[in-house]
Tab-separated table of C-alpha atoms in Angstrom:
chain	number	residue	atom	x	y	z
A	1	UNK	CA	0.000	0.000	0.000
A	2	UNK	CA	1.581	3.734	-0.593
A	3	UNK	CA	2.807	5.310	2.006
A	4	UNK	CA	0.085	8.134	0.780
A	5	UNK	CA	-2.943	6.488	1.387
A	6	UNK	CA	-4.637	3.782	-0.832
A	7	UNK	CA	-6.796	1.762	1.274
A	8	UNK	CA	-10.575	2.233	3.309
A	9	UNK	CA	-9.160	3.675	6.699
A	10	UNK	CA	-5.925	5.054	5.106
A	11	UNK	CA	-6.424	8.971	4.574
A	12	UNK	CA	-3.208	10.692	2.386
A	13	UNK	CA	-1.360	13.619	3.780
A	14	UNK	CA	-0.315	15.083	0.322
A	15	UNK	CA	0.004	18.760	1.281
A	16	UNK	CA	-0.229	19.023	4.811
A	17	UNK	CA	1.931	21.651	5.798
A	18	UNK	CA	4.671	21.828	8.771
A	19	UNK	CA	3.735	23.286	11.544
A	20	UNK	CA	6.559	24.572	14.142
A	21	UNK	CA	6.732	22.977	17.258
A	22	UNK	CA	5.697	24.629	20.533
A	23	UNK	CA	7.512	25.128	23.870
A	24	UNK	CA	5.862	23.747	26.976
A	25	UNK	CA	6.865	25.923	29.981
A	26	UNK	CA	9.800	23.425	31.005
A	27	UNK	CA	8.773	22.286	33.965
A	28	UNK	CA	9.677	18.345	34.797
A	29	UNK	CA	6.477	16.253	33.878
A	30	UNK	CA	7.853	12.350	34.610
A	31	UNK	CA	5.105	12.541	37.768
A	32	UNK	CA	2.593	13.648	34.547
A	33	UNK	CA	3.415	11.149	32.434
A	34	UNK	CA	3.696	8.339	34.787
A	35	UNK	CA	0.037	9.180	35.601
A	36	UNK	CA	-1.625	9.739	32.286
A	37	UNK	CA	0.050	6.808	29.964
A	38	UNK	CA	-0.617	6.461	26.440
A	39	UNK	CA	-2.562	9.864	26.135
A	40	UNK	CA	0.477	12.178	27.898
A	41	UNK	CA	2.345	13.049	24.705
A	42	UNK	CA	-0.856	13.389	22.125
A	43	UNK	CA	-2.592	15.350	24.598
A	44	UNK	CA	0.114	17.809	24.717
A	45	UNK	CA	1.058	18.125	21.049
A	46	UNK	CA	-2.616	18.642	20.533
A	47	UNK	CA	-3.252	21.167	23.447
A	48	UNK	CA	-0.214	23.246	21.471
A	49	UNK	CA	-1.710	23.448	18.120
A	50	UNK	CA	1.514	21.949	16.786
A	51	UNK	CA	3.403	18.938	15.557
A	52	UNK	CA	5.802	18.769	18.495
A	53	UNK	CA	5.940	20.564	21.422
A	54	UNK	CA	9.206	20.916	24.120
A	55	UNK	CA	8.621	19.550	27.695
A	56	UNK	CA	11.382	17.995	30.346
A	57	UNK	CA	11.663	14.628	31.755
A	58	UNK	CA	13.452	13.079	34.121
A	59	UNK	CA	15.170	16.273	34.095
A	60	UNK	CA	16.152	16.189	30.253
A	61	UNK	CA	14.668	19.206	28.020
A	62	UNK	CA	12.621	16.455	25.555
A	63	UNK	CA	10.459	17.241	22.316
A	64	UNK	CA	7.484	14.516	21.875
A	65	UNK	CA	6.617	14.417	18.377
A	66	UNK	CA	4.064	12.130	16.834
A	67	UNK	CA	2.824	11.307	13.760
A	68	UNK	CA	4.350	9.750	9.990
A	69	UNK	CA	6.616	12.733	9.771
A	70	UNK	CA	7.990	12.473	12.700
A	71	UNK	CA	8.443	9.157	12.438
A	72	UNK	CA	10.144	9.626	9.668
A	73	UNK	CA	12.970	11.914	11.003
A	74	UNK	CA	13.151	9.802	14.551
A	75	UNK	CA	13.985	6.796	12.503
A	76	UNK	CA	16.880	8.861	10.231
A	77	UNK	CA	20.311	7.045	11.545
A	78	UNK	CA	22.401	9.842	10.112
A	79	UNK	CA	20.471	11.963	12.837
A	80	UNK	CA	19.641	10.015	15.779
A	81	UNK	CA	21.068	7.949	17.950
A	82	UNK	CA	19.503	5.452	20.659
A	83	UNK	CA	22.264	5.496	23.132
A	84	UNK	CA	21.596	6.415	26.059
A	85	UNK	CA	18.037	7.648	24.591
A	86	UNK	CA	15.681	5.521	26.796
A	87	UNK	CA	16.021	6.105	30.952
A	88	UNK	CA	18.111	4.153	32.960
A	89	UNK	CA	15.159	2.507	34.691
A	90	UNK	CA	13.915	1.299	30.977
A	91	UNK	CA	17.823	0.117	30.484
A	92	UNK	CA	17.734	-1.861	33.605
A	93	UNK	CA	14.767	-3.473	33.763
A	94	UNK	CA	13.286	-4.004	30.374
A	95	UNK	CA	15.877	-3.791	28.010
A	96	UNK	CA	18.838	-4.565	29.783
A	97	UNK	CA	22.248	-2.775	29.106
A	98	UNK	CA	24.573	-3.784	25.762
A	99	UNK	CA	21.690	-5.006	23.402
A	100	UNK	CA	20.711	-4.293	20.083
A	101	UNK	CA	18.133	-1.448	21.027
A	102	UNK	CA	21.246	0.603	22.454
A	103	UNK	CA	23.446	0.005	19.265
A	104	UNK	CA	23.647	2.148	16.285
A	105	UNK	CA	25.836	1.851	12.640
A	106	UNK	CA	27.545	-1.439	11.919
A	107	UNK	CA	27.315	-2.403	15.244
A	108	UNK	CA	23.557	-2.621	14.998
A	109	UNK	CA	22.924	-3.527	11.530
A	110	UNK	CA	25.650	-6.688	12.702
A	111	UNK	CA	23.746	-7.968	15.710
A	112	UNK	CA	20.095	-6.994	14.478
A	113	UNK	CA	21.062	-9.498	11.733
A	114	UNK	CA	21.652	-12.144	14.153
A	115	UNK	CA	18.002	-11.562	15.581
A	116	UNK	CA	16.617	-11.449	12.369
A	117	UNK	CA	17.671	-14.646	11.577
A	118	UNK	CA	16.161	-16.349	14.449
A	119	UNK	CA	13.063	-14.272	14.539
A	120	UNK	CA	12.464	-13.626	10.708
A	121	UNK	CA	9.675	-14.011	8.442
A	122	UNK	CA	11.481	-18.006	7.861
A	123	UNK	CA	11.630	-19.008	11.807
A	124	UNK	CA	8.088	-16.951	12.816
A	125	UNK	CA	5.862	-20.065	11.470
A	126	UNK	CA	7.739	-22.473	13.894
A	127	UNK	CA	7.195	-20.512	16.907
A	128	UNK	CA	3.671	-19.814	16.199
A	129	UNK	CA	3.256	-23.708	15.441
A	130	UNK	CA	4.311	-24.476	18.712
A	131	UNK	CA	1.834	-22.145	20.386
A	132	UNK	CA	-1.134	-23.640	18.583
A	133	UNK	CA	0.151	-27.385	20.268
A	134	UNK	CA	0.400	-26.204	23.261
A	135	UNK	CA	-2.907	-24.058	23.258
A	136	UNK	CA	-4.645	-27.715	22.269
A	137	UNK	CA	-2.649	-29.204	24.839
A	138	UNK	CA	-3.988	-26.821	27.662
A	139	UNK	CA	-7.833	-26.991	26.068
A	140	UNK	CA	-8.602	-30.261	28.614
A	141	UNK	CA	-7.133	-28.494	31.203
A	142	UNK	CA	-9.069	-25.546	30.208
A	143	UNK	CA	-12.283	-27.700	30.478
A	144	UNK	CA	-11.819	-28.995	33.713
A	145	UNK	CA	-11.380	-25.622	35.493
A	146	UNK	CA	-14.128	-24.343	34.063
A	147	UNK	CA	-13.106	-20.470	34.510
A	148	UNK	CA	-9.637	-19.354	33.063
A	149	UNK	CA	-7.858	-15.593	32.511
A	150	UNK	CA	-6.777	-15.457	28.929
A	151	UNK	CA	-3.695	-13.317	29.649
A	152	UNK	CA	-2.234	-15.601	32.646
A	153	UNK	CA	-2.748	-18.872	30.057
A	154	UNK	CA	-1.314	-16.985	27.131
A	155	UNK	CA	1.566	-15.594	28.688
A	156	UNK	CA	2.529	-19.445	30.083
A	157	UNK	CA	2.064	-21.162	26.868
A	158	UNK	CA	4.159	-18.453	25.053
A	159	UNK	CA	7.209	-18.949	27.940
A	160	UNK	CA	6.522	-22.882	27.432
A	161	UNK	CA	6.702	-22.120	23.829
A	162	UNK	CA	9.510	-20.021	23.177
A	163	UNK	CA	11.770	-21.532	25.706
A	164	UNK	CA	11.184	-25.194	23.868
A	165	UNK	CA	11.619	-23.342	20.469
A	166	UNK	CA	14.849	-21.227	21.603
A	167	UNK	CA	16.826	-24.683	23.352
A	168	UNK	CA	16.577	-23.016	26.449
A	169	UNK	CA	15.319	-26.159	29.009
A	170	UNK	CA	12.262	-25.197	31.331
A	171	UNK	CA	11.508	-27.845	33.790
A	172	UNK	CA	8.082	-28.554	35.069
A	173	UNK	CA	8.695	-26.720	38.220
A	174	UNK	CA	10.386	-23.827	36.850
A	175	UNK	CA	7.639	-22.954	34.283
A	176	UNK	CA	5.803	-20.630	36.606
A	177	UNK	CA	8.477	-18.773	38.146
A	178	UNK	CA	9.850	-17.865	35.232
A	179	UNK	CA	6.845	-16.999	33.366
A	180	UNK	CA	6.304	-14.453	35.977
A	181	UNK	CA	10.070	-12.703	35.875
A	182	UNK	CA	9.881	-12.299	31.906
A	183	UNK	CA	6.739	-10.636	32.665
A	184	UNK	CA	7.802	-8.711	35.733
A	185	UNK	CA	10.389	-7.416	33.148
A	186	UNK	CA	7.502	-5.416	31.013
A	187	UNK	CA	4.916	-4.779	33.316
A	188	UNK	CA	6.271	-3.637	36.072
A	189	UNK	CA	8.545	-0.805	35.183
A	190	UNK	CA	5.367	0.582	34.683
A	191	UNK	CA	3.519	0.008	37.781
A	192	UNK	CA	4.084	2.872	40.199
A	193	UNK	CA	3.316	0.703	43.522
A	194	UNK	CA	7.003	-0.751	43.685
A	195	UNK	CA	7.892	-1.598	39.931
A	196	UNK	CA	10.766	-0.386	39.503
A	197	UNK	CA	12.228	-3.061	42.292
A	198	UNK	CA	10.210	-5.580	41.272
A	199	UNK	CA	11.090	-4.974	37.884
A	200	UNK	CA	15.052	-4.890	38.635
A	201	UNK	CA	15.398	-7.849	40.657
A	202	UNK	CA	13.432	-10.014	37.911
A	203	UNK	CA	15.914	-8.897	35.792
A	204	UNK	CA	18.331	-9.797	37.551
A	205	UNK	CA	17.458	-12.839	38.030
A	206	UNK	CA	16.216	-13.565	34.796
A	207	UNK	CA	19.751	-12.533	33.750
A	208	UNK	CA	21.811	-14.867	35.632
A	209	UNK	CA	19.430	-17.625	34.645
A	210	UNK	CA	20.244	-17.857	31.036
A	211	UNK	CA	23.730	-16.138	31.450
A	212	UNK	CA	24.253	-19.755	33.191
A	213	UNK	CA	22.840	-21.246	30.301
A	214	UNK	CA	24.987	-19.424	27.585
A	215	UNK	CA	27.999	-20.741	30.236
A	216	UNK	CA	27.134	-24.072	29.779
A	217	UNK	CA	26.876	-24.147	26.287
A	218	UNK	CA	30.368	-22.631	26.214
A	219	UNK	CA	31.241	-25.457	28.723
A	220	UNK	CA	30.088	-28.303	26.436
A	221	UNK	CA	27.740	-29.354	29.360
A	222	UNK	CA	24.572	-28.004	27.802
A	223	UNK	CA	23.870	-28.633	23.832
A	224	UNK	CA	21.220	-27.051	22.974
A	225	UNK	CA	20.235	-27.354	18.589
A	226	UNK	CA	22.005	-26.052	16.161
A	227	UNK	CA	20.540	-22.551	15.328
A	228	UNK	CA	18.428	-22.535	18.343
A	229	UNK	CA	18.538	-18.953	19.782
A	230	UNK	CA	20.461	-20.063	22.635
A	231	UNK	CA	23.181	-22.016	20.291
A	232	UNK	CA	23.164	-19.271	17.948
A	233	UNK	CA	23.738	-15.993	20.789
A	234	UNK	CA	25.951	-18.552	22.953
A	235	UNK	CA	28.627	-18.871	20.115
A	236	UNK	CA	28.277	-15.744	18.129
A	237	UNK	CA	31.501	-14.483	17.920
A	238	UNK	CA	31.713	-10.363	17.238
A	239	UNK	CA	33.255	-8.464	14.034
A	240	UNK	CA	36.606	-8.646	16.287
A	241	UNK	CA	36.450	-12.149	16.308
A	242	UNK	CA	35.416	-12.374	20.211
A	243	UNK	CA	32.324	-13.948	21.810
A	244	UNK	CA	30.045	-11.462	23.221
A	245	UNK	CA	30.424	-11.615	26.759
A	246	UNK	CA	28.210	-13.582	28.897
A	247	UNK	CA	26.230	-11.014	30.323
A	248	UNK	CA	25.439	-9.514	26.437
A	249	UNK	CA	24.681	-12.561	25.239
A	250	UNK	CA	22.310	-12.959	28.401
A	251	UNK	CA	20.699	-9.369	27.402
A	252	UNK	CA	20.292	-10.676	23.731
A	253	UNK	CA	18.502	-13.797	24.380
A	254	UNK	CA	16.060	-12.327	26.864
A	255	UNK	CA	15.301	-9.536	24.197
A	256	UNK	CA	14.007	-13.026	22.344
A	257	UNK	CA	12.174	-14.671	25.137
A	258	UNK	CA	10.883	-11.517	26.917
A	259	UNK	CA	8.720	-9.539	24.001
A	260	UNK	CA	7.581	-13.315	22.705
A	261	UNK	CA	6.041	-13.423	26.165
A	262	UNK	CA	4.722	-10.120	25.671
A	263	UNK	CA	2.250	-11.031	22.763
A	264	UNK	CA	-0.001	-12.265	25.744
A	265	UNK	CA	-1.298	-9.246	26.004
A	266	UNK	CA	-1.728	-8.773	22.054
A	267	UNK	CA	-4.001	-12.205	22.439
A	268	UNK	CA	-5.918	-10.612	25.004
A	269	UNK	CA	-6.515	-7.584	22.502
A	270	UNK	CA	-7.690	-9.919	20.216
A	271	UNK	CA	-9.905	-11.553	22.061
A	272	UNK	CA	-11.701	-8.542	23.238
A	273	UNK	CA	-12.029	-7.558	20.044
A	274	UNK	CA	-13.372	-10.427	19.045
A	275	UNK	CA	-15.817	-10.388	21.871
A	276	UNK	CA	-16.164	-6.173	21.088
A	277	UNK	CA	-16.931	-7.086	17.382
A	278	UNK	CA	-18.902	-10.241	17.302
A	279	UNK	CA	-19.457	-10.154	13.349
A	280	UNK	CA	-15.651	-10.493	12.636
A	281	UNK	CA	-15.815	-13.594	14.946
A	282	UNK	CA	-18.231	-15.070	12.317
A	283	UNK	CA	-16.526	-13.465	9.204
A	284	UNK	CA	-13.195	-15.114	10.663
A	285	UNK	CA	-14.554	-18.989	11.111
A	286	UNK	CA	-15.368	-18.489	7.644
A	287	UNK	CA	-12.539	-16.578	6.006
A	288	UNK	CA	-8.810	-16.750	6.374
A	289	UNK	CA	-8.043	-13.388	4.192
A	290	UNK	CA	-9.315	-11.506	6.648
A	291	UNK	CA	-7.068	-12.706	9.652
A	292	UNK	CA	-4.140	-10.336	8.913
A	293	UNK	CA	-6.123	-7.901	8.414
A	294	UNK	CA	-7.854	-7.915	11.885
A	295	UNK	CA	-4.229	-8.871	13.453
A	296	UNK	CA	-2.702	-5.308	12.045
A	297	UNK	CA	-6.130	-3.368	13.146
A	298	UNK	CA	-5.762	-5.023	16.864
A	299	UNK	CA	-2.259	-3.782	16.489
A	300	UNK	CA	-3.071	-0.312	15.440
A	301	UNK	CA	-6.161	0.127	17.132
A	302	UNK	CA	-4.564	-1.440	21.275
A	303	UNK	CA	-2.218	0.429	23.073
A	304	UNK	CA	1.437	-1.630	23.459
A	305	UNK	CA	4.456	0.353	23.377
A	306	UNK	CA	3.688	3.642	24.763
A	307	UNK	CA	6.655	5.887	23.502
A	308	UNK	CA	10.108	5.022	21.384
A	309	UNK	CA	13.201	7.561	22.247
A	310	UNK	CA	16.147	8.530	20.683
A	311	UNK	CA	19.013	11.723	21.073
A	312	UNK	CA	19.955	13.954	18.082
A	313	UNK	CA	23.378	13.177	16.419
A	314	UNK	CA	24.126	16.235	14.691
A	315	UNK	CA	22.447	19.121	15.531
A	316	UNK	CA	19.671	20.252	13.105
A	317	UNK	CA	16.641	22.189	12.751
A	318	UNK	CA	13.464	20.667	12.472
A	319	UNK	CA	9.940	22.488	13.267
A	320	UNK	CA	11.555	25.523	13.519
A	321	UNK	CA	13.622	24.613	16.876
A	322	UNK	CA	17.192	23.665	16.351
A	323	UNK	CA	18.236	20.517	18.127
A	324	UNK	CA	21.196	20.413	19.718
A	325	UNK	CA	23.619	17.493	19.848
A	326	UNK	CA	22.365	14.776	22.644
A	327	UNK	CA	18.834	16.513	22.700
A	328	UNK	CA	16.096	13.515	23.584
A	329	UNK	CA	13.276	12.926	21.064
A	330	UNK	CA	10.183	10.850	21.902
A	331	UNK	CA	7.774	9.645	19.668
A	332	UNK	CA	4.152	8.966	20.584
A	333	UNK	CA	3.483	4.807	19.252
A	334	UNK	CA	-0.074	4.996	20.190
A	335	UNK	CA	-0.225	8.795	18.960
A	336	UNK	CA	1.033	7.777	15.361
A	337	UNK	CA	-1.092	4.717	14.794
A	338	UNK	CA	-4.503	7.251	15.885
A	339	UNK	CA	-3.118	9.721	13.734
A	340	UNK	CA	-5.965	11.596	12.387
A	341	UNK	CA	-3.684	12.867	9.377
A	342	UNK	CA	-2.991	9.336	8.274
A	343	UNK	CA	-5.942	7.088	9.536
A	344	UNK	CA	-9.348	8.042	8.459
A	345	UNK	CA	-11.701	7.285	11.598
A	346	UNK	CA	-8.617	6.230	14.108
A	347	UNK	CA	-10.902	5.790	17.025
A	348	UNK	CA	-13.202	3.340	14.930
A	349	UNK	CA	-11.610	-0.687	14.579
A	350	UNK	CA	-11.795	-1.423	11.127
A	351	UNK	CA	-9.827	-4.458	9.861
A	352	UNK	CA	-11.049	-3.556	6.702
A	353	UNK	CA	-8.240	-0.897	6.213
A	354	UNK	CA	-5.563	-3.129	6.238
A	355	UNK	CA	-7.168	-5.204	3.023
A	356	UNK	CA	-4.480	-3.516	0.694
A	357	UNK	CA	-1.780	-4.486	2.909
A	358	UNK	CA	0.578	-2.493	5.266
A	359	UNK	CA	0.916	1.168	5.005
A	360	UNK	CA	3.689	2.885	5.458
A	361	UNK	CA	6.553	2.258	7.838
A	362	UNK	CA	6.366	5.478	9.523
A	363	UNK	CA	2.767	5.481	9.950
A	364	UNK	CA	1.874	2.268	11.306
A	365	UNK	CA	4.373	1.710	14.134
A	366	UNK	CA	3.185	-0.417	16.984
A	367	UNK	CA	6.704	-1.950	17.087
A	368	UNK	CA	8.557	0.979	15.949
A	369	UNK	CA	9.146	2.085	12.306
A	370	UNK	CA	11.250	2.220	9.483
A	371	UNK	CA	13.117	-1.097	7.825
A	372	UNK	CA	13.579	-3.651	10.269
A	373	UNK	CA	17.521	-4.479	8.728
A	374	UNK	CA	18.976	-1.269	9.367
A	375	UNK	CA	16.550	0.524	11.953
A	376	UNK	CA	15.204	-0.286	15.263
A	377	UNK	CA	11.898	-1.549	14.401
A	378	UNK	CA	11.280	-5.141	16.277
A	379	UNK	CA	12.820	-7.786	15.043
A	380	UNK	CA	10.462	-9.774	16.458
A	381	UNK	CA	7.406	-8.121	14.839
A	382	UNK	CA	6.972	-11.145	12.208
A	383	UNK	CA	6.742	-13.509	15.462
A	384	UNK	CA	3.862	-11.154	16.665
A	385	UNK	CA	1.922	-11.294	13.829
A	386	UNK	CA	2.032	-15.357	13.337
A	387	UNK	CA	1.165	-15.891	16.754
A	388	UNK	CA	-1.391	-13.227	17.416
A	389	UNK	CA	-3.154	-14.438	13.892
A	390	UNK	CA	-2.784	-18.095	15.404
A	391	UNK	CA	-4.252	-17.325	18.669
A	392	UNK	CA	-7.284	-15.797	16.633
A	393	UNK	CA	-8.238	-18.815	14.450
A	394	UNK	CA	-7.445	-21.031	18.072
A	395	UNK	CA	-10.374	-18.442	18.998
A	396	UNK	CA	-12.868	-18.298	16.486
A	397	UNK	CA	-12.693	-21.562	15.082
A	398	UNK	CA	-11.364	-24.197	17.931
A	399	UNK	CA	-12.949	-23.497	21.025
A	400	UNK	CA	-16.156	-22.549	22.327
A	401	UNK	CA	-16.482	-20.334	25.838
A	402	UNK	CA	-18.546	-17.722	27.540
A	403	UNK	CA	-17.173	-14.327	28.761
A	404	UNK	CA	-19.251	-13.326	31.983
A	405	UNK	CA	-19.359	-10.464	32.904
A	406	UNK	CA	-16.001	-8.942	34.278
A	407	UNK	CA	-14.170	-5.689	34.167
A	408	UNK	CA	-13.104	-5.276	30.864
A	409	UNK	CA	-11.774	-1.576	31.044
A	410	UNK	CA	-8.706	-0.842	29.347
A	411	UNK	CA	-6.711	2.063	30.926
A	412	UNK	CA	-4.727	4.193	29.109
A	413	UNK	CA	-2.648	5.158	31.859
A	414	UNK	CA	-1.580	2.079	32.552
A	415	UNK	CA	1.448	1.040	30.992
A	416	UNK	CA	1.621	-1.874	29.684
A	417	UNK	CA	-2.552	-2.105	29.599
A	418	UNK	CA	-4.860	-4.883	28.876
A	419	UNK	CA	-8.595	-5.843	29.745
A	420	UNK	CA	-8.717	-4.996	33.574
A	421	UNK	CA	-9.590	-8.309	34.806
A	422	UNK	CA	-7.283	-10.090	32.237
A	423	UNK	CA	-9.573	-11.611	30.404
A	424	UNK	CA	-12.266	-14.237	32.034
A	425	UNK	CA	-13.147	-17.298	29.982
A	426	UNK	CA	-15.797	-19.914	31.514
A	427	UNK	CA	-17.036	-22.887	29.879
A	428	UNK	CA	-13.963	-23.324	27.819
A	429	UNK	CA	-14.521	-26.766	25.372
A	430	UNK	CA	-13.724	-27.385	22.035
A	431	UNK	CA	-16.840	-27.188	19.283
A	432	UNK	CA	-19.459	-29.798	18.893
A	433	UNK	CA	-17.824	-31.249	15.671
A	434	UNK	CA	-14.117	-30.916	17.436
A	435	UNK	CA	-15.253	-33.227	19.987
A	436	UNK	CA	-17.100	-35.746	17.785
């Protein structure tokens, strides 16, 4: 699809002129923004009349920008850097320190490669394969309890899942405690009761978990397959010729298992909207074109990431401000995919907009923009899509349930957010014919 429209729910920006950004009075807003969530940066941009506007967090002068054009320029590597872009409390909880998100030039487009080739479009099926056998697996279970919450269930089958699929070994007895540190490791750096030292002790522990397991492969005591993701980060050797140290390659292969667990809460998403949108439950038993389509609007349409960061390189001048060197930029995700400039109706879920395909990079960005070889968006966004469109035939097609009544709100100022209650299933059981 052009980047300039082209599709029901795509609306072309051909014209639309600059508009200068706007200076906030620079007071520190973290508190601000750690209240309101997804709407902080949109609601300021808008309240300015602007494109951008200047604020300060965490006691760094910041301009939050949304939309394609800013994308755009955020996502320019001759201009931006990510190092040292995103807070230290991000760095040491959910990213870690030394991986690929923190890397720019060769040095990223060198170890983005390695992810790429254990998450690409060619290793994506696998994963999602495993999900949908272990999703069957569970339905009995599922059966016999009677009541289950979506998001707790998804988030254990994906650990099961990608641990099995990346050689990392996950006995029975571990599989709960460490479902719950790779998701202490995105949801609560968020959570202002406590998350921050929730957050950094699951990732330290999460750390020296599978830094022990990259030692053992280097030990000859643990051999996991060939081109596993543990095998493969475990003896990568750097353009120097060197290993990556233990505690990198520990960062690396946590960036794999982490955000898999993550798409729990894109399963959740779907599943509301299924349940929001009963007619595409129907349309979706019936049709398969229509799946990728509803994935990308579930995408679009659900908060995930709130914000993406990066510093300037060189200065420049952009919106009429000049940015200096080291000057923090912070894109609004959720801002860009509700853009009113580039989505016609953004409030309104319409799979139907994504029947022409993908828009442009800069424009749709739920897992950041620009080319996923030589920028920062996700390597793992092909994984999200096969196992979020899995999880929604799994839903409309192989099992049957009820959704009683529960709190359903989703907060935007909640980061990550999701269905309050998670997600209530009862009556969970396979259809009619299944069963037969």
């Amino acid at each position: 699809m052009s980047a300039r429209g082209g599709g029901p729910g795509r609306r072309g920006r051909a014209g639309a002129a600059p508009r200068a950004a706007a200076r906030h009075a620079l007071l520190d807003r973290s508190l601000a923004f750690a209240l309101e969530g997804y709407g902080f940066t949109s609601r300021r941009v808008r309240r300015w009349g602007g494109d951008a506007v200047e604020t300060r967090l965490l006691g760094l002068r910041t301009l939050l920008v949304l939309g394609e054009e800013a994308a755009r320029v955020l996502y320019d590597g001759a201009r931006f850097t990510r190092r040292g872009a995103m807070p230290r409390l991000v760095r040491t909880t959910l990213l870690g320190t030394g991986g690929v998100q923190g890397l720019d030039g060769a040095a990223h487009h060198a170890r983005k490669a390695v992810l790429l080739s254990l998450l690409g479009p060619d290793r994506a099926p696998g994963l999602a394969e495993g999900f949908v056998a272990r999703w069957r697996a569970a339905l009995p279970r599922w059966e016999r309890a009677g009541r289950v919450v979506l998001l707790d269930e998804a988030a254990e089958l994906l650990c099961r899942t990608v641990c099995a699929w990346a050689g990392v070994p996950l006995p029975e007895e571990d599989v709960a405690r460490r479902t719950r540190q790779l998701r202490q490791l995105f949801e609560a750096p968020g959570d202002p009761r406590l998350g921050y030292p929730r957050a950094r002790l699951a990732r330290l522990r999460a750390q020296a978990w599978v830094a022990g397991l990259v030692d053992a492969v280097r030990e000859g005591t643990l051999r996991p397959g060939e081109g596993t993701a543990l095998h493969v980060l475990a003896t990568h050797r750097e353009a120097d010729g060197g290993l990556l140290d233990r505690r990198t390659a520990a960062v690396e292969l946590l960036n794999v298992l982490r955000p898999t667990v993550a798409i729990s809460r894109y399963v959740v998403f779907a599943a509301l909207a299924l349940h929001e949108h009963p007619r595409w439950r129907e349309e979706l038993r019936q049709r398969d074109d229509d799946v990728l389509p509803f994935v990308h609007e579930v995408r679009r349409y659900h908060p995930f990431f709130p914000v993406v960061a990066a510093r300037v390189r060189e200065p420049f001048t952009w919106r009429g401000l000049r940015l200096p060197r080291g000057r923090r930029v912070v894109l609004d995700v959720h801002g860009t995919d509700h853009d009113p400039r580039s989505w016609e109706d953004p409030a309104a879920f319409r799979p139907e907009r994504f029947r022409g395909g993908v828009p442009s990079a800069f424009a749709f960005v739920p897992q950041g923009g620009g080319d996923h070889a030589t920028g920062h968006r996700c390597a793992g966004e092909w994984v999200t899509v096969e196992v979020v469109a899995a999880a929604v035939r799994l839903l409309a097609r192989e099992v049957e349930y009820e959704v009683p009544e529960q709190d359903l709100t989703v907060s935007t100022r909640r980061m990550p957010t999701g269905p309050r209650s998670g997600f209530v299933l009862e009556g969970v059981r396979a259809p009619v014919q299944e069963r037969r």
